[in-house]
Amino acid sequence: MMKNLLKTAVVGVTVAAASFALAQPALANSFSRNVGDGTVSYNDGTDSLCVAAFNTEGARWVKVKLVPLSRPGPSPTITDKNNYYGHPGNTCGSLATAYEDTQYRADISSYWGERGTTVTHSSTTFYS
């Protein structure tokens, strides 16, 4: 009897947890990613995607092309060049006009003068 109650409880908890996990809507998320030549970050609270090229060792830039995946929306390209180009800060773009919970793919590339080539990084997906 006790064994059957324990089995029933374990099965019930497992089903409830699985149902909860599957029923969650797509949620917006913030992230920050180092791409070697700089960083790419998204702040869900401000709906802004920021790109920052590192200010070390010569010319560097980081570029992000945003592609909406789940529905139409803004698709800006944001590029930041470092202090070698006279720009020591970062560059941000807004997704404030995107529908809430739109899935985006961020296609990221960067350049470093000492390497002399552009690198294409793996994409990052997130929700606005």
PDB file of C-alpha atoms in Angstrom:
ATOM      1  CA  MET A   1       0.000   0.000   0.000  1.00  0.00           C
ATOM      2  CA  MET A   2       2.729   2.460   1.018  1.00  0.00           C
ATOM      3  CA  LYS A   3       4.750   1.463  -2.047  1.00  0.00           C
ATOM      4  CA  ASN A   4       1.824   2.281  -4.369  1.00  0.00           C
ATOM      5  CA  LEU A   5       1.298   5.658  -2.686  1.00  0.00           C
ATOM      6  CA  LEU A   6       4.960   6.515  -3.182  1.00  0.00           C
ATOM      7  CA  LYS A   7       4.807   5.506  -6.872  1.00  0.00           C
ATOM      8  CA  THR A   8       1.662   7.580  -7.368  1.00  0.00           C
ATOM      9  CA  ALA A   9       3.256  10.600  -5.708  1.00  0.00           C
ATOM     10  CA  VAL A  10       6.426  10.334  -7.822  1.00  0.00           C
ATOM     11  CA  VAL A  11       4.418  10.000 -11.041  1.00  0.00           C
ATOM     12  CA  GLY A  12       2.172  12.919 -10.053  1.00  0.00           C
ATOM     13  CA  VAL A  13       5.102  15.214  -9.292  1.00  0.00           C
ATOM     14  CA  THR A  14       6.845  14.243 -12.541  1.00  0.00           C
ATOM     15  CA  VAL A  15       3.714  14.906 -14.633  1.00  0.00           C
ATOM     16  CA  ALA A  16       3.123  18.244 -12.896  1.00  0.00           C
ATOM     17  CA  ALA A  17       6.723  19.347 -13.455  1.00  0.00           C
ATOM     18  CA  ALA A  18       6.654  18.332 -17.125  1.00  0.00           C
ATOM     19  CA  SER A  19       3.318  20.099 -17.670  1.00  0.00           C
ATOM     20  CA  PHE A  20       4.630  23.277 -16.071  1.00  0.00           C
ATOM     21  CA  ALA A  21       7.807  23.231 -18.170  1.00  0.00           C
ATOM     22  CA  LEU A  22       5.910  22.671 -21.417  1.00  0.00           C
ATOM     23  CA  ALA A  23       3.201  25.247 -20.652  1.00  0.00           C
ATOM     24  CA  GLN A  24       5.588  28.168 -20.126  1.00  0.00           C
ATOM     25  CA  PRO A  25       5.286  30.840 -22.835  1.00  0.00           C
ATOM     26  CA  ALA A  26       8.349  32.113 -24.642  1.00  0.00           C
ATOM     27  CA  LEU A  27       9.984  34.576 -22.303  1.00  0.00           C
ATOM     28  CA  ALA A  28      12.276  37.455 -23.101  1.00  0.00           C
ATOM     29  CA  ASN A  29      15.827  37.074 -21.920  1.00  0.00           C
ATOM     30  CA  SER A  30      18.921  39.146 -21.357  1.00  0.00           C
ATOM     31  CA  PHE A  31      22.386  37.896 -22.265  1.00  0.00           C
ATOM     32  CA  SER A  32      25.991  38.979 -22.602  1.00  0.00           C
ATOM     33  CA  ARG A  33      28.472  37.221 -24.869  1.00  0.00           C
ATOM     34  CA  ASN A  34      32.207  37.693 -25.372  1.00  0.00           C
ATOM     35  CA  VAL A  35      33.086  37.184 -29.055  1.00  0.00           C
ATOM     36  CA  GLY A  36      36.855  37.562 -28.761  1.00  0.00           C
ATOM     37  CA  ASP A  37      37.101  41.040 -30.295  1.00  0.00           C
ATOM     38  CA  GLY A  38      34.380  42.528 -28.093  1.00  0.00           C
ATOM     39  CA  THR A  39      31.029  41.821 -26.497  1.00  0.00           C
ATOM     40  CA  VAL A  40      27.399  41.604 -27.550  1.00  0.00           C
ATOM     41  CA  SER A  41      24.654  42.017 -24.956  1.00  0.00           C
ATOM     42  CA  TYR A  42      20.884  42.306 -24.845  1.00  0.00           C
ATOM     43  CA  ASN A  43      19.065  43.967 -21.932  1.00  0.00           C
ATOM     44  CA  ASP A  44      15.428  42.911 -21.878  1.00  0.00           C
ATOM     45  CA  GLY A  45      14.520  45.620 -19.356  1.00  0.00           C
ATOM     46  CA  THR A  46      15.534  48.391 -21.770  1.00  0.00           C
ATOM     47  CA  ASP A  47      14.937  46.441 -25.035  1.00  0.00           C
ATOM     48  CA  SER A  48      18.442  47.364 -26.149  1.00  0.00           C
ATOM     49  CA  LEU A  49      21.147  45.361 -27.878  1.00  0.00           C
ATOM     50  CA  CYS A  50      24.643  46.754 -27.317  1.00  0.00           C
ATOM     51  CA  VAL A  51      27.851  45.969 -29.171  1.00  0.00           C
ATOM     52  CA  ALA A  52      31.285  46.906 -27.820  1.00  0.00           C
ATOM     53  CA  ALA A  53      34.617  46.386 -29.578  1.00  0.00           C
ATOM     54  CA  PHE A  54      37.560  45.968 -27.191  1.00  0.00           C
ATOM     55  CA  ASN A  55      39.835  49.027 -26.934  1.00  0.00           C
ATOM     56  CA  THR A  56      43.104  47.062 -27.046  1.00  0.00           C
ATOM     57  CA  GLU A  57      45.726  46.187 -29.641  1.00  0.00           C
ATOM     58  CA  GLY A  58      44.740  48.273 -32.638  1.00  0.00           C
ATOM     59  CA  ALA A  59      41.737  48.370 -34.905  1.00  0.00           C
ATOM     60  CA  ARG A  60      38.735  46.267 -33.880  1.00  0.00           C
ATOM     61  CA  TRP A  61      35.063  46.233 -34.710  1.00  0.00           C
ATOM     62  CA  VAL A  62      32.079  44.014 -33.884  1.00  0.00           C
ATOM     63  CA  LYS A  63      28.924  43.853 -36.014  1.00  0.00           C
ATOM     64  CA  VAL A  64      25.553  42.247 -35.262  1.00  0.00           C
ATOM     65  CA  LYS A  65      22.750  41.737 -37.773  1.00  0.00           C
ATOM     66  CA  LEU A  66      19.422  41.020 -36.040  1.00  0.00           C
ATOM     67  CA  VAL A  67      16.993  38.734 -37.864  1.00  0.00           C
ATOM     68  CA  PRO A  68      13.444  38.299 -36.491  1.00  0.00           C
ATOM     69  CA  LEU A  69      12.489  34.603 -36.619  1.00  0.00           C
ATOM     70  CA  SER A  70       9.033  34.160 -35.089  1.00  0.00           C
ATOM     71  CA  ARG A  71       7.216  37.176 -36.604  1.00  0.00           C
ATOM     72  CA  PRO A  72       7.997  40.404 -38.473  1.00  0.00           C
ATOM     73  CA  GLY A  73       9.955  43.038 -36.602  1.00  0.00           C
ATOM     74  CA  PRO A  74      12.830  45.493 -36.790  1.00  0.00           C
ATOM     75  CA  SER A  75      16.064  43.995 -38.170  1.00  0.00           C
ATOM     76  CA  PRO A  76      18.851  46.488 -37.506  1.00  0.00           C
ATOM     77  CA  THR A  77      22.563  45.978 -38.080  1.00  0.00           C
ATOM     78  CA  ILE A  78      24.619  47.405 -35.213  1.00  0.00           C
ATOM     79  CA  THR A  79      28.368  47.978 -35.539  1.00  0.00           C
ATOM     80  CA  ASP A  80      30.793  49.261 -32.922  1.00  0.00           C
ATOM     81  CA  LYS A  81      34.333  50.368 -33.747  1.00  0.00           C
ATOM     82  CA  ASN A  82      36.881  50.841 -30.972  1.00  0.00           C
ATOM     83  CA  ASN A  83      39.005  53.825 -29.914  1.00  0.00           C
ATOM     84  CA  TYR A  84      41.445  53.180 -32.788  1.00  0.00           C
ATOM     85  CA  TYR A  85      38.645  54.589 -34.961  1.00  0.00           C
ATOM     86  CA  GLY A  86      37.924  57.364 -32.438  1.00  0.00           C
ATOM     87  CA  HIS A  87      34.986  55.647 -30.744  1.00  0.00           C
ATOM     88  CA  PRO A  88      35.858  54.456 -27.212  1.00  0.00           C
ATOM     89  CA  GLY A  89      32.326  53.493 -26.111  1.00  0.00           C
ATOM     90  CA  ASN A  90      29.756  50.997 -27.271  1.00  0.00           C
ATOM     91  CA  THR A  91      26.931  51.227 -29.779  1.00  0.00           C
ATOM     92  CA  CYS A  92      23.355  50.248 -28.918  1.00  0.00           C
ATOM     93  CA  GLY A  93      20.177  49.677 -30.891  1.00  0.00           C
ATOM     94  CA  SER A  94      16.593  49.396 -29.712  1.00  0.00           C
ATOM     95  CA  LEU A  95      14.045  46.615 -30.082  1.00  0.00           C
ATOM     96  CA  ALA A  96      11.363  48.633 -28.266  1.00  0.00           C
ATOM     97  CA  THR A  97       9.114  48.476 -31.341  1.00  0.00           C
ATOM     98  CA  ALA A  98       9.370  44.668 -31.640  1.00  0.00           C
ATOM     99  CA  TYR A  99       6.443  42.540 -30.541  1.00  0.00           C
ATOM    100  CA  GLU A 100       6.987  41.133 -27.051  1.00  0.00           C
ATOM    101  CA  ASP A 101       8.574  37.665 -27.099  1.00  0.00           C
ATOM    102  CA  THR A 102       9.672  37.853 -30.738  1.00  0.00           C
ATOM    103  CA  GLN A 103      12.451  35.354 -31.303  1.00  0.00           C
ATOM    104  CA  TYR A 104      15.587  36.887 -32.849  1.00  0.00           C
ATOM    105  CA  ARG A 105      18.801  35.517 -34.275  1.00  0.00           C
ATOM    106  CA  ALA A 106      21.889  37.672 -33.792  1.00  0.00           C
ATOM    107  CA  ASP A 107      24.421  37.050 -36.592  1.00  0.00           C
ATOM    108  CA  ILE A 108      27.783  38.226 -35.241  1.00  0.00           C
ATOM    109  CA  SER A 109      31.034  39.073 -37.004  1.00  0.00           C
ATOM    110  CA  SER A 110      34.174  40.872 -35.875  1.00  0.00           C
ATOM    111  CA  TYR A 111      37.479  42.205 -37.116  1.00  0.00           C
ATOM    112  CA  TRP A 112      40.885  42.704 -35.519  1.00  0.00           C
ATOM    113  CA  GLY A 113      43.556  44.569 -37.465  1.00  0.00           C
ATOM    114  CA  GLU A 114      46.459  42.415 -36.251  1.00  0.00           C
ATOM    115  CA  ARG A 115      44.691  39.289 -37.472  1.00  0.00           C
ATOM    116  CA  GLY A 116      43.677  41.102 -40.647  1.00  0.00           C
ATOM    117  CA  THR A 117      40.545  39.037 -41.239  1.00  0.00           C
ATOM    118  CA  THR A 118      36.866  39.147 -40.419  1.00  0.00           C
ATOM    119  CA  VAL A 119      35.581  36.302 -38.248  1.00  0.00           C
ATOM    120  CA  THR A 120      31.998  35.034 -38.390  1.00  0.00           C
ATOM    121  CA  HIS A 121      30.891  33.827 -34.953  1.00  0.00           C
ATOM    122  CA  SER A 122      28.132  31.366 -34.140  1.00  0.00           C
ATOM    123  CA  SER A 123      24.710  32.999 -33.968  1.00  0.00           C
ATOM    124  CA  THR A 124      22.840  33.627 -30.739  1.00  0.00           C
ATOM    125  CA  THR A 125      19.054  33.359 -30.477  1.00  0.00           C
ATOM    126  CA  PHE A 126      17.000  35.215 -27.889  1.00  0.00           C
ATOM    127  CA  TYR A 127      13.529  36.641 -27.277  1.00  0.00           C
ATOM    128  CA  SER A 128      12.824  40.381 -27.222  1.00  0.00           C
TER     129      SER A 128
END
